[in-house]
Amino acid sequence: MTRIELRSDTFTLPTEEMRRAMYEAEVGDDVWGEDPTVARLEALAATIIGKEAALFVPSGTMGNLLAVMTHCHRGDEVVMESECHIYYYEAGGMSAVAGVIPRLVKGKNGVLDPDDVRRAIREPNIHYAPPTLLTLENTHNRGGGTVTDLGTMAALASVARERGMKVHMDGARVFHAAHYLKVPVTQITKHVDSVMFCLSKGLSAPVGSMLAGDAEFVERARRNRKMLGGGMRQAGVLAAAGIVALEKMVDRLVEDHATARCLAEGLSQIDGVAVDMDTVQTNIVSFDIAGLGMTASEFARAMAERGVMFSTRPPYGIRAVTHRHVTMADIHRALEAVRELAAQPR
Ligand code: TLP
């Protein structure tokens, strides 16, 4: 029985075409600016995302950290959604390394209200850390893969700009947001000064993310990347897979939205499982299993025994993420396994 991997789209494996491109990649020392394949990936990424320049970074976490370091000074305040990835899952790097403090604003399923953000930005005062950056996350991971629409993006950006703040977007899954909104991705990114997006999630590249912005910002981020030890040498081997990811893998992401919806609909019909269907917009399904009389860890363990891998959001939350290796048949098998577990006497 093959395992159905719903823990994350980070589990995607490189395609055959990626492996071939990696083998054949022309490479050089990228710290010296001499890797032609990295240069090609950075130029392609900048064009696709609608910014002047882009930087290849080892991970989304480093891309976000570099954005914070490059936009802010130590002691600055960064306004962000209370459950955003930068705050929740990046090991406190923004404070430990970049020296900034977060100002958390609660969103609705991860989507910020511009009025709440306006209220959170404090007037200049000797007592306060100066607010210099607003970060957004689109799609929002802990919100359940939710999308911030274009009107809200514009309003949030204008609130920040009124106060002289820059805007960075964690767009790890921004192409999913573009599919959901049925707009070119540049319609989303035009509202922000910088954007990070991942090649290594649904796009299936083995490693890497991009940080994009204007040329001057990206040059300063490049220096900061070196400072963090993220200067990579013959990185064209990895960039080659990233080029295939951007050229070939973006359009198919809609298939992952369809499998996620099918999973969510099936789950919502199982007694003891609660799914907020409003949050099911892209490739993430967050649901609550308190009604099954078990904890998230117990549920995940029982499902793993049945060959279906979920991630947990304790105490009762479960997350499923769909991707290229999850077919509709897998979704039906996963649902059958949940139904069988739910029907067991406890
Ligand atoms: N998210 C991972 C885990 O870290 C939770 C996942 O499995 O979803 N921004 C967002 C919105 C993300 O979801 C992630 C990865 C990142 C940034 C960080 O990317 P990496 O893993 O490349 O550092």
mmCIF file of C-alpha atoms and ligand atoms in Angstrom:
data_model
loop_
_atom_site.group_PDB
_atom_site.id
_atom_site.type_symbol
_atom_site.label_atom_id
_atom_site.label_comp_id
_atom_site.label_asym_id
_atom_site.label_seq_id
_atom_site.Cartn_x
_atom_site.Cartn_y
_atom_site.Cartn_z
ATOM 1 C CA MET A 1 0.000 0.000 0.000
ATOM 2 C CA THR A 2 1.562 3.319 -0.968
ATOM 3 C CA ARG A 3 1.496 6.082 1.576
ATOM 4 C CA ILE A 4 -0.753 9.098 1.000
ATOM 5 C CA GLU A 5 1.299 12.119 2.009
ATOM 6 C CA LEU A 6 -0.898 14.977 3.211
ATOM 7 C CA ARG A 7 1.508 16.473 5.780
ATOM 8 C CA SER A 8 2.779 19.138 3.403
ATOM 9 C CA ASP A 9 3.390 20.065 -0.212
ATOM 10 C CA THR A 10 7.048 20.335 0.842
ATOM 11 C CA PHE A 11 7.140 16.534 0.386
ATOM 12 C CA THR A 12 6.884 16.845 -3.410
ATOM 13 C CA LEU A 13 9.732 15.221 -5.317
ATOM 14 C CA PRO A 14 11.514 16.758 -8.295
ATOM 15 C CA THR A 15 10.161 15.757 -11.715
ATOM 16 C CA GLU A 16 12.227 13.799 -14.218
ATOM 17 C CA GLU A 17 12.612 16.948 -16.264
ATOM 18 C CA MET A 18 14.037 18.732 -13.204
ATOM 19 C CA ARG A 19 16.540 15.966 -12.557
ATOM 20 C CA ARG A 20 17.665 16.098 -16.188
ATOM 21 C CA ALA A 21 17.975 19.895 -16.049
ATOM 22 C CA MET A 22 20.000 19.602 -12.826
ATOM 23 C CA TYR A 23 22.372 17.097 -14.433
ATOM 24 C CA GLU A 24 22.895 19.246 -17.466
ATOM 25 C CA ALA A 25 23.021 22.647 -15.702
ATOM 26 C CA GLU A 26 25.813 25.005 -16.645
ATOM 27 C CA VAL A 27 27.299 26.249 -13.358
ATOM 28 C CA GLY A 28 29.866 28.646 -11.877
ATOM 29 C CA ASP A 29 30.616 30.318 -8.547
ATOM 30 C CA ASP A 30 27.475 32.248 -7.710
ATOM 31 C CA VAL A 31 29.107 34.164 -4.828
ATOM 32 C CA TRP A 32 31.269 35.692 -7.567
ATOM 33 C CA GLY A 33 28.121 36.247 -9.646
ATOM 34 C CA GLU A 34 29.302 33.691 -12.181
ATOM 35 C CA ASP A 35 26.635 30.986 -12.196
ATOM 36 C CA PRO A 36 24.676 31.430 -15.439
ATOM 37 C CA THR A 37 21.833 29.139 -14.367
ATOM 38 C CA VAL A 38 21.246 31.021 -11.106
ATOM 39 C CA ALA A 39 21.317 34.283 -13.081
ATOM 40 C CA ARG A 40 18.707 32.846 -15.480
ATOM 41 C CA LEU A 41 16.466 31.713 -12.607
ATOM 42 C CA GLU A 42 16.733 35.104 -10.863
ATOM 43 C CA ALA A 43 15.845 36.981 -14.063
ATOM 44 C CA LEU A 44 12.945 34.637 -14.856
ATOM 45 C CA ALA A 45 11.580 34.833 -11.296
ATOM 46 C CA ALA A 46 11.748 38.640 -11.309
ATOM 47 C CA THR A 47 9.831 38.814 -14.598
ATOM 48 C CA ILE A 48 7.149 36.328 -13.548
ATOM 49 C CA ILE A 49 6.575 37.978 -10.159
ATOM 50 C CA GLY A 50 6.682 41.523 -11.596
ATOM 51 C CA LYS A 51 9.670 42.962 -9.728
ATOM 52 C CA GLU A 52 12.973 44.466 -10.892
ATOM 53 C CA ALA A 53 15.161 41.754 -9.403
ATOM 54 C CA ALA A 54 15.099 38.478 -7.486
ATOM 55 C CA LEU A 55 17.479 36.529 -5.266
ATOM 56 C CA PHE A 56 17.722 32.727 -5.028
ATOM 57 C CA VAL A 57 17.684 31.672 -1.365
ATOM 58 C CA PRO A 58 17.935 28.229 0.267
ATOM 59 C CA SER A 59 14.541 28.400 2.009
ATOM 60 C CA GLY A 60 11.410 30.437 2.487
ATOM 61 C CA THR A 61 12.451 31.015 6.076
ATOM 62 C CA MET A 62 15.711 32.626 4.971
ATOM 63 C CA GLY A 63 13.861 34.686 2.344
ATOM 64 C CA ASN A 64 11.498 36.121 4.953
ATOM 65 C CA LEU A 65 14.337 36.761 7.426
ATOM 66 C CA LEU A 66 16.331 38.562 4.733
ATOM 67 C CA ALA A 67 13.306 40.701 3.888
ATOM 68 C CA VAL A 68 12.961 41.744 7.539
ATOM 69 C CA MET A 69 16.726 42.378 7.893
ATOM 70 C CA THR A 70 16.889 44.363 4.673
ATOM 71 C CA HIS A 71 13.821 46.559 5.263
ATOM 72 C CA CYS A 72 14.390 47.204 8.982
ATOM 73 C CA HIS A 73 16.936 48.367 11.520
ATOM 74 C CA ARG A 74 17.453 46.555 14.807
ATOM 75 C CA GLY A 75 14.871 47.777 17.326
ATOM 76 C CA ASP A 76 12.197 48.405 14.706
ATOM 77 C CA GLU A 77 8.668 47.073 15.005
ATOM 78 C CA VAL A 78 7.110 44.839 12.332
ATOM 79 C CA VAL A 79 3.330 44.647 12.097
ATOM 80 C CA MET A 80 2.095 41.176 11.197
ATOM 81 C CA GLU A 81 -0.834 38.778 11.475
ATOM 82 C CA SER A 82 -0.881 36.961 14.801
ATOM 83 C CA GLU A 83 -0.506 33.447 13.348
ATOM 84 C CA CYS A 84 1.669 34.233 10.352
ATOM 85 C CA HIS A 85 4.518 31.904 9.424
ATOM 86 C CA ILE A 86 7.218 34.499 10.165
ATOM 87 C CA TYR A 87 6.006 34.722 13.762
ATOM 88 C CA TYR A 88 4.825 31.166 14.317
ATOM 89 C CA TYR A 89 7.216 28.886 12.464
ATOM 90 C CA GLU A 90 10.516 30.641 11.862
ATOM 91 C CA ALA A 91 12.205 29.924 15.191
ATOM 92 C CA GLY A 92 12.025 33.560 16.282
ATOM 93 C CA GLY A 93 14.636 34.564 13.688
ATOM 94 C CA MET A 94 13.174 38.028 13.173
ATOM 95 C CA SER A 95 14.027 38.872 16.803
ATOM 96 C CA ALA A 96 17.036 36.623 17.406
ATOM 97 C CA VAL A 97 18.818 37.578 14.187
ATOM 98 C CA ALA A 98 17.184 40.685 12.678
ATOM 99 C CA GLY A 99 16.581 42.307 16.093
ATOM 100 C CA VAL A 100 13.017 43.484 15.418
ATOM 101 C CA ILE A 101 9.940 43.079 17.566
ATOM 102 C CA PRO A 102 6.590 41.903 16.230
ATOM 103 C CA ARG A 103 3.319 43.777 16.668
ATOM 104 C CA LEU A 104 0.648 41.119 16.239
ATOM 105 C CA VAL A 105 -2.759 41.860 14.733
ATOM 106 C CA LYS A 106 -5.428 39.151 14.668
ATOM 107 C CA GLY A 107 -6.851 38.475 11.220
ATOM 108 C CA LYS A 108 -9.974 36.577 10.153
ATOM 109 C CA ASN A 109 -8.642 33.172 9.110
ATOM 110 C CA GLY A 110 -5.303 34.891 8.583
ATOM 111 C CA VAL A 111 -6.654 37.765 6.496
ATOM 112 C CA LEU A 112 -5.941 41.173 8.030
ATOM 113 C CA ASP A 113 -8.528 43.958 8.240
ATOM 114 C CA PRO A 114 -6.967 47.269 7.087
ATOM 115 C CA ASP A 115 -8.756 49.169 9.898
ATOM 116 C CA ASP A 116 -7.250 46.874 12.531
ATOM 117 C CA VAL A 117 -3.807 47.424 11.013
ATOM 118 C CA ARG A 118 -4.316 51.204 11.007
ATOM 119 C CA ARG A 119 -5.210 51.080 14.699
ATOM 120 C CA ALA A 120 -2.143 48.945 15.484
ATOM 121 C CA ILE A 121 0.346 51.370 13.944
ATOM 122 C CA ARG A 122 1.310 53.786 16.693
ATOM 123 C CA GLU A 123 2.219 57.447 16.290
ATOM 124 C CA PRO A 124 5.927 58.287 16.626
ATOM 125 C CA ASN A 125 6.774 58.460 20.328
ATOM 126 C CA ILE A 126 10.036 58.113 22.236
ATOM 127 C CA HIS A 127 8.623 55.111 24.105
ATOM 128 C CA TYR A 128 7.808 53.048 21.030
ATOM 129 C CA ALA A 129 9.836 50.903 18.671
ATOM 130 C CA PRO A 130 9.389 52.574 15.268
ATOM 131 C CA PRO A 131 7.017 50.582 13.023
ATOM 132 C CA THR A 132 8.786 50.246 9.685
ATOM 133 C CA LEU A 133 7.395 47.129 8.012
ATOM 134 C CA LEU A 134 4.035 45.420 7.471
ATOM 135 C CA THR A 135 4.151 41.757 6.481
ATOM 136 C CA LEU A 136 1.311 39.890 4.766
ATOM 137 C CA GLU A 137 0.934 36.172 4.056
ATOM 138 C CA ASN A 138 -0.928 35.168 0.906
ATOM 139 C CA THR A 139 -2.028 32.374 0.949
ATOM 140 C CA HIS A 140 -2.127 32.151 4.732
ATOM 141 C CA ASN A 141 -0.890 28.809 6.040
ATOM 142 C CA ARG A 142 -2.472 28.632 9.518
ATOM 143 C CA GLY A 143 -5.569 30.428 8.215
ATOM 144 C CA GLY A 144 -6.177 27.285 6.129
ATOM 145 C CA GLY A 145 -4.656 28.338 2.796
ATOM 146 C CA THR A 146 -6.834 31.452 2.702
ATOM 147 C CA VAL A 147 -6.446 34.222 0.152
ATOM 148 C CA THR A 148 -6.271 37.988 0.711
ATOM 149 C CA ASP A 149 -8.145 39.553 -2.218
ATOM 150 C CA LEU A 150 -6.859 42.398 -4.380
ATOM 151 C CA GLY A 151 -8.990 45.113 -2.777
ATOM 152 C CA THR A 152 -7.779 44.155 0.685
ATOM 153 C CA MET A 153 -4.163 43.950 -0.518
ATOM 154 C CA ALA A 154 -4.461 47.486 -1.914
ATOM 155 C CA ALA A 155 -6.074 48.823 1.264
ATOM 156 C CA LEU A 156 -3.460 47.187 3.530
ATOM 157 C CA ALA A 157 -0.612 48.539 1.419
ATOM 158 C CA SER A 158 -2.040 52.043 1.467
ATOM 159 C CA VAL A 159 -2.419 51.971 5.281
ATOM 160 C CA ALA A 160 1.268 51.045 5.549
ATOM 161 C CA ARG A 161 2.398 53.646 3.017
ATOM 162 C CA GLU A 162 0.447 56.447 4.742
ATOM 163 C CA ARG A 163 2.755 55.778 7.680
ATOM 164 C CA GLY A 164 5.927 55.481 5.620
ATOM 165 C CA MET A 165 6.147 51.719 6.155
ATOM 166 C CA LYS A 166 7.300 49.131 3.622
ATOM 167 C CA VAL A 167 5.270 46.018 2.825
ATOM 168 C CA HIS A 168 6.706 42.500 2.513
ATOM 169 C CA MET A 169 4.609 39.535 1.451
ATOM 170 C CA ASP A 170 5.295 35.951 2.465
ATOM 171 C CA GLY A 171 3.981 34.482 -0.778
ATOM 172 C CA ALA A 172 5.262 30.950 -0.174
ATOM 173 C CA ARG A 173 2.109 29.827 -2.035
ATOM 174 C CA VAL A 174 1.303 33.013 -3.963
ATOM 175 C CA PHE A 175 0.597 31.155 -7.222
ATOM 176 C CA HIS A 176 -2.213 29.334 -5.422
ATOM 177 C CA ALA A 177 -3.646 32.732 -4.483
ATOM 178 C CA ALA A 178 -3.418 33.874 -8.117
ATOM 179 C CA HIS A 179 -5.284 30.767 -9.299
ATOM 180 C CA TYR A 180 -7.984 31.289 -6.668
ATOM 181 C CA LEU A 181 -8.447 34.946 -7.634
ATOM 182 C CA LYS A 182 -8.113 34.104 -11.343
ATOM 183 C CA VAL A 183 -5.661 36.979 -11.853
ATOM 184 C CA PRO A 184 -2.049 37.175 -13.038
ATOM 185 C CA VAL A 185 0.212 36.875 -9.995
ATOM 186 C CA THR A 186 1.584 40.377 -10.671
ATOM 187 C CA GLN A 187 -1.834 41.828 -9.754
ATOM 188 C CA ILE A 188 -1.188 40.565 -6.229
ATOM 189 C CA THR A 189 2.509 41.395 -5.968
ATOM 190 C CA LYS A 190 2.187 44.931 -7.339
ATOM 191 C CA HIS A 191 0.887 46.008 -3.920
ATOM 192 C CA VAL A 192 4.038 45.008 -2.034
ATOM 193 C CA ASP A 193 7.655 46.189 -1.957
ATOM 194 C CA SER A 194 9.078 42.699 -1.616
ATOM 195 C CA VAL A 195 7.804 39.164 -1.950
ATOM 196 C CA MET A 196 9.167 35.747 -1.042
ATOM 197 C CA PHE A 197 7.810 32.694 -2.857
ATOM 198 C CA CYS A 198 8.776 29.029 -2.695
ATOM 199 C CA LEU A 199 9.912 26.761 -5.510
ATOM 200 C CA SER A 200 10.090 23.780 -3.170
ATOM 201 C CA LYS A 201 6.411 23.371 -2.247
ATOM 202 C CA GLY A 202 3.661 22.681 -4.800
ATOM 203 C CA LEU A 203 6.030 23.660 -7.612
ATOM 204 C CA SER A 204 8.063 20.539 -6.725
ATOM 205 C CA ALA A 205 11.639 21.840 -6.910
ATOM 206 C CA PRO A 206 13.867 20.037 -4.385
ATOM 207 C CA VAL A 207 15.248 23.192 -2.718
ATOM 208 C CA GLY A 208 14.839 26.920 -2.798
ATOM 209 C CA SER A 209 12.776 30.077 -2.675
ATOM 210 C CA MET A 210 12.995 33.498 -4.298
ATOM 211 C CA LEU A 211 13.058 36.938 -2.685
ATOM 212 C CA ALA A 212 12.045 39.679 -5.117
ATOM 213 C CA GLY A 213 11.866 43.468 -4.994
ATOM 214 C CA ASP A 214 13.547 46.478 -6.531
ATOM 215 C CA ALA A 215 17.164 46.142 -7.654
ATOM 216 C CA GLU A 216 18.615 48.140 -4.766
ATOM 217 C CA PHE A 217 16.677 46.078 -2.178
ATOM 218 C CA VAL A 218 17.780 42.801 -3.752
ATOM 219 C CA GLU A 219 21.443 43.871 -3.773
ATOM 220 C CA ARG A 220 21.294 44.659 -0.059
ATOM 221 C CA ALA A 221 19.507 41.340 0.550
ATOM 222 C CA ARG A 222 22.275 39.582 -1.402
ATOM 223 C CA ARG A 223 24.850 40.998 1.000
ATOM 224 C CA ASN A 224 22.724 39.965 3.986
ATOM 225 C CA ARG A 225 22.347 36.466 2.506
ATOM 226 C CA LYS A 226 26.157 36.227 2.461
ATOM 227 C CA MET A 227 26.250 37.388 6.086
ATOM 228 C CA LEU A 228 23.864 34.588 7.090
ATOM 229 C CA GLY A 229 26.012 32.017 5.315
ATOM 230 C CA GLY A 230 23.531 31.630 2.475
ATOM 231 C CA GLY A 231 25.988 32.448 -0.317
ATOM 232 C CA MET A 232 25.921 29.302 -2.462
ATOM 233 C CA ARG A 233 28.607 28.303 -4.962
ATOM 234 C CA GLN A 234 27.581 26.088 -7.909
ATOM 235 C CA ALA A 235 23.928 26.598 -7.033
ATOM 236 C CA GLY A 236 22.938 26.352 -10.697
ATOM 237 C CA VAL A 237 22.375 22.646 -10.045
ATOM 238 C CA LEU A 238 19.455 23.675 -7.812
ATOM 239 C CA ALA A 239 18.416 26.704 -9.853
ATOM 240 C CA ALA A 240 17.970 24.478 -12.913
ATOM 241 C CA ALA A 241 15.146 22.647 -11.125
ATOM 242 C CA GLY A 242 13.701 26.015 -10.076
ATOM 243 C CA ILE A 243 13.510 27.125 -13.711
ATOM 244 C CA VAL A 244 11.524 24.013 -14.618
ATOM 245 C CA ALA A 245 9.303 24.651 -11.559
ATOM 246 C CA LEU A 246 8.445 28.150 -12.767
ATOM 247 C CA GLU A 247 8.043 27.232 -16.417
ATOM 248 C CA LYS A 248 6.142 23.972 -16.077
ATOM 249 C CA MET A 249 4.548 23.573 -12.673
ATOM 250 C CA VAL A 250 2.510 26.721 -12.011
ATOM 251 C CA ASP A 251 -0.541 25.921 -14.152
ATOM 252 C CA ARG A 252 -1.176 22.502 -12.630
ATOM 253 C CA LEU A 253 -1.618 23.883 -9.079
ATOM 254 C CA VAL A 254 -5.377 24.222 -9.722
ATOM 255 C CA GLU A 255 -5.546 20.411 -9.661
ATOM 256 C CA ASP A 256 -4.449 20.585 -6.020
ATOM 257 C CA HIS A 257 -7.311 22.967 -5.244
ATOM 258 C CA ALA A 258 -9.765 20.416 -6.661
ATOM 259 C CA THR A 259 -8.395 17.540 -4.571
ATOM 260 C CA ALA A 260 -8.393 19.736 -1.441
ATOM 261 C CA ARG A 261 -12.037 20.687 -1.998
ATOM 262 C CA CYS A 262 -13.038 17.057 -2.523
ATOM 263 C CA LEU A 263 -11.234 16.087 0.693
ATOM 264 C CA ALA A 264 -12.882 18.922 2.650
ATOM 265 C CA GLU A 265 -16.362 18.079 1.372
ATOM 266 C CA GLY A 266 -15.919 14.433 2.270
ATOM 267 C CA LEU A 267 -14.554 15.247 5.731
ATOM 268 C CA SER A 268 -17.395 17.660 6.462
ATOM 269 C CA GLN A 269 -19.854 14.770 6.113
ATOM 270 C CA ILE A 270 -18.166 12.636 8.756
ATOM 271 C CA ASP A 271 -19.674 12.849 12.255
ATOM 272 C CA GLY A 272 -17.160 14.241 14.731
ATOM 273 C CA VAL A 273 -15.118 16.063 12.085
ATOM 274 C CA ALA A 274 -15.628 19.824 11.683
ATOM 275 C CA VAL A 275 -14.416 21.711 8.604
ATOM 276 C CA ASP A 276 -14.951 25.423 8.094
ATOM 277 C CA MET A 277 -15.644 25.283 4.352
ATOM 278 C CA ASP A 278 -15.123 29.069 4.042
ATOM 279 C CA THR A 279 -11.416 28.521 4.592
ATOM 280 C CA VAL A 280 -11.089 25.835 1.911
ATOM 281 C CA GLN A 281 -9.875 27.991 -0.952
ATOM 282 C CA THR A 282 -6.596 26.544 -2.173
ATOM 283 C CA ASN A 283 -4.566 23.403 -1.377
ATOM 284 C CA ILE A 284 -4.823 23.343 2.427
ATOM 285 C CA VAL A 285 -7.606 21.767 4.495
ATOM 286 C CA SER A 286 -7.622 22.541 8.217
ATOM 287 C CA PHE A 287 -10.149 20.646 10.311
ATOM 288 C CA ASP A 288 -11.037 19.851 13.904
ATOM 289 C CA ILE A 289 -11.458 16.319 15.228
ATOM 290 C CA ALA A 290 -12.423 17.058 18.861
ATOM 291 C CA GLY A 291 -15.808 15.445 18.126
ATOM 292 C CA LEU A 292 -14.105 12.090 17.523
ATOM 293 C CA GLY A 293 -13.074 11.936 21.188
ATOM 294 C CA MET A 294 -9.343 11.813 20.485
ATOM 295 C CA THR A 295 -6.453 14.248 20.294
ATOM 296 C CA ALA A 296 -4.822 15.397 17.079
ATOM 297 C CA SER A 297 -1.745 13.262 17.829
ATOM 298 C CA GLU A 298 -3.889 10.168 18.417
ATOM 299 C CA PHE A 299 -5.775 10.824 15.175
ATOM 300 C CA ALA A 300 -2.546 11.342 13.179
ATOM 301 C CA ARG A 301 -1.044 8.143 14.627
ATOM 302 C CA ALA A 302 -4.152 6.090 13.840
ATOM 303 C CA MET A 303 -4.244 7.475 10.293
ATOM 304 C CA ALA A 304 -0.526 6.840 9.765
ATOM 305 C CA GLU A 305 -1.189 3.177 10.610
ATOM 306 C CA ARG A 306 -3.690 3.256 7.737
ATOM 307 C CA GLY A 307 -1.129 4.799 5.381
ATOM 308 C CA VAL A 308 -2.473 8.363 5.421
ATOM 309 C CA MET A 309 -0.156 11.080 6.748
ATOM 310 C CA PHE A 310 -1.651 14.244 8.301
ATOM 311 C CA SER A 311 0.051 16.990 10.293
ATOM 312 C CA THR A 312 -1.277 18.097 13.657
ATOM 313 C CA ARG A 313 -2.276 21.417 15.168
ATOM 314 C CA PRO A 314 -2.713 20.397 18.757
ATOM 315 C CA PRO A 315 -4.813 19.823 20.660
ATOM 316 C CA TYR A 316 -7.543 18.960 18.116
ATOM 317 C CA GLY A 317 -6.558 20.553 14.813
ATOM 318 C CA ILE A 318 -5.419 18.582 11.761
ATOM 319 C CA ARG A 319 -3.955 19.923 8.530
ATOM 320 C CA ALA A 320 -3.923 18.287 5.107
ATOM 321 C CA VAL A 321 -2.068 19.783 2.143
ATOM 322 C CA THR A 322 -2.636 18.503 -1.392
ATOM 323 C CA HIS A 323 0.017 18.436 -4.125
ATOM 324 C CA ARG A 324 1.205 16.695 -7.269
ATOM 325 C CA HIS A 325 1.519 13.248 -5.657
ATOM 326 C CA VAL A 326 -2.055 13.203 -4.285
ATOM 327 C CA THR A 327 -4.651 11.956 -6.782
ATOM 328 C CA MET A 328 -8.462 11.963 -6.523
ATOM 329 C CA ALA A 329 -8.252 8.202 -5.911
ATOM 330 C CA ASP A 330 -5.926 8.928 -2.952
ATOM 331 C CA ILE A 331 -8.473 11.407 -1.576
ATOM 332 C CA HIS A 332 -11.212 8.758 -1.712
ATOM 333 C CA ARG A 333 -8.906 6.278 0.027
ATOM 334 C CA ALA A 334 -8.004 8.849 2.697
ATOM 335 C CA LEU A 335 -11.682 9.638 3.306
ATOM 336 C CA GLU A 336 -12.482 5.935 3.594
ATOM 337 C CA ALA A 337 -9.769 5.597 6.236
ATOM 338 C CA VAL A 338 -11.142 8.545 8.257
ATOM 339 C CA ARG A 339 -14.690 7.141 8.016
ATOM 340 C CA GLU A 340 -13.497 3.768 9.214
ATOM 341 C CA LEU A 341 -11.662 5.324 12.189
ATOM 342 C CA ALA A 342 -14.641 7.547 13.054
ATOM 343 C CA ALA A 343 -16.984 4.524 13.054
ATOM 344 C CA GLN A 344 -14.860 2.576 15.551
ATOM 345 C CA PRO A 345 -16.325 2.360 19.072
ATOM 346 C CA ARG A 346 -14.375 4.352 21.683
HETATM 347 N N1 TLP B 1 5.743 25.982 5.758
HETATM 348 C C1 TLP B 1 5.908 24.598 6.146
HETATM 349 C C2 TLP B 1 6.165 24.491 7.655
HETATM 350 O O1 TLP B 1 7.178 25.352 8.041
HETATM 351 C C3 TLP B 1 4.978 24.790 8.485
HETATM 352 C C4 TLP B 1 4.680 23.819 5.716
HETATM 353 O O2 TLP B 1 4.748 22.577 5.747
HETATM 354 O O3 TLP B 1 3.666 24.443 5.335
HETATM 355 N N2 TLP B 1 5.974 30.807 4.593
HETATM 356 C C5 TLP B 1 4.937 29.967 4.594
HETATM 357 C C6 TLP B 1 3.561 30.521 4.482
HETATM 358 C C7 TLP B 1 5.143 28.588 4.698
HETATM 359 O O4 TLP B 1 4.093 27.769 4.728
HETATM 360 C C8 TLP B 1 6.465 28.095 4.797
HETATM 361 C C9 TLP B 1 6.729 26.616 4.982
HETATM 362 C C10 TLP B 1 7.529 29.018 4.789
HETATM 363 C C11 TLP B 1 7.235 30.372 4.689
HETATM 364 C C12 TLP B 1 8.968 28.600 4.953
HETATM 365 O O5 TLP B 1 9.473 27.917 3.891
HETATM 366 P P1 TLP B 1 10.733 26.922 4.083
HETATM 367 O O6 TLP B 1 10.166 25.643 4.620
HETATM 368 O O7 TLP B 1 11.281 26.796 2.711
HETATM 369 O O8 TLP B 1 11.673 27.572 5.022
#
